[in-house]
């Protein structure tokens, strides 16, 4: 058919077929004509699209009426460029529809970002070729900056990600080209500073110390990538840190055998006695001058900074790994090494809600609660991340480790972070284990 049309054109002055002649191609029932490849294709949804060529790639963006084209997120090779993450529908609704057989599993789309401390600059999507174990994930209050710390045999590293809104279906997540901080010691805790204390983005970072090095807490300016100040704890390890929400001129440090409240103006310290036990987690109240510490000797202690004594003590079944003080400051959620996760009423000093199913034996795992205080996320030793309802303690969902992270060791417990307005718009949570960051939408 094309030959006869071409010979007819050469007979009339050797003119090549124009767009008007292409439009006059005969219509075949059940087929459609592609003017780029000059071929007919079956009108079948299950039929495969024509093989991409260099010509079709150039004209794909120009041709708006091409069939079978879908909006996809391009896999970029440069990790410094923004990566688009598709946001599917509500996660509980999709899981319920998939269990009923209404939808297939391929509708769940996940995009993977590499968070590697000493890996190559090439971004890998869905691969296990990376180094380092992600130990902390933390997003700021506006949820436009994400910090990820990774550790390996060579030391540790701290990366900064910028999260922003792209359009109705996508989120931009861009990693800075240079690492913010690369210490030799392990990063044990990270916390953002409130804007009341410092208008620019800044974070408190605690380093464990050991092997001839002192434990310390450093104040890092995230915009300039430089340290503002550093506070050392001689001959001691530092396990946790936080800013004192009651007094904006001091910070709280959880160290070996005891805790401290460091005044950055007068450079004085107030000692928090914890029965000579390591303070694995420390949090500060905002309305009253109280500091809560969780120690290795199974005690959750409330310290009154005015009387310089402990207000009360609550005993756990095992070492206290992490605590989360709720906004009302009347309840507190704590997790222990034996897998015990409990919400406590601080007025009655007894537990009110239990969260069963958490698996842990030895590690201080960080627990995460969203801004509305409705969801609780904790990764376990079995590499599964569980989601509970904060009010009732009901187990909502259990997320298995991704396929590319299924062969990781049980020593590499994943890290997670949850938020309701990633990039100022999207609710979701992030999970990272052996160097790959996985973002899910709620």
Coordinates of C-alpha atoms in Angstrom, one line a residue, residues 87 139-146 162-167 170-173 371 419-428 439:
X87 CA 1.2 8.5 45.5
X139 CA 11.6 14.9 59.3
X140 CA 11.2 18.4 60.5
X141 CA 8.0 20.1 61.6
X142 CA 7.2 21.5 58.2
X143 CA 8.1 18.2 56.6
X144 CA 10.2 19.6 53.9
X145 CA 13.6 18.4 55.2
X146 CA 14.4 14.7 55.9
X162 CA 14.6 18.1 50.5
X163 CA 10.9 17.1 50.2
X164 CA 8.6 19.3 48.1
X165 CA 5.3 19.0 46.3
X166 CA 5.4 18.3 42.5
X167 CA 1.8 18.0 41.4
X170 CA 3.9 13.1 42.7
X171 CA 6.3 14.3 45.4
X172 CA 9.9 15.6 44.8
X173 CA 12.6 14.1 47.0
X371 CA 1.1 14.8 64.2
X419 CA 4.1 12.5 58.7
X420 CA 0.8 13.9 57.5
X421 CA 2.1 16.6 55.1
X422 CA 5.2 15.4 53.3
X423 CA 6.2 18.3 51.1
X424 CA 3.3 20.3 52.6
X425 CA 0.6 18.0 51.1
X426 CA 1.0 14.2 51.2
X427 CA 0.5 12.0 54.2
X428 CA 2.8 9.0 54.3
X439 CA 8.2 6.0 50.9

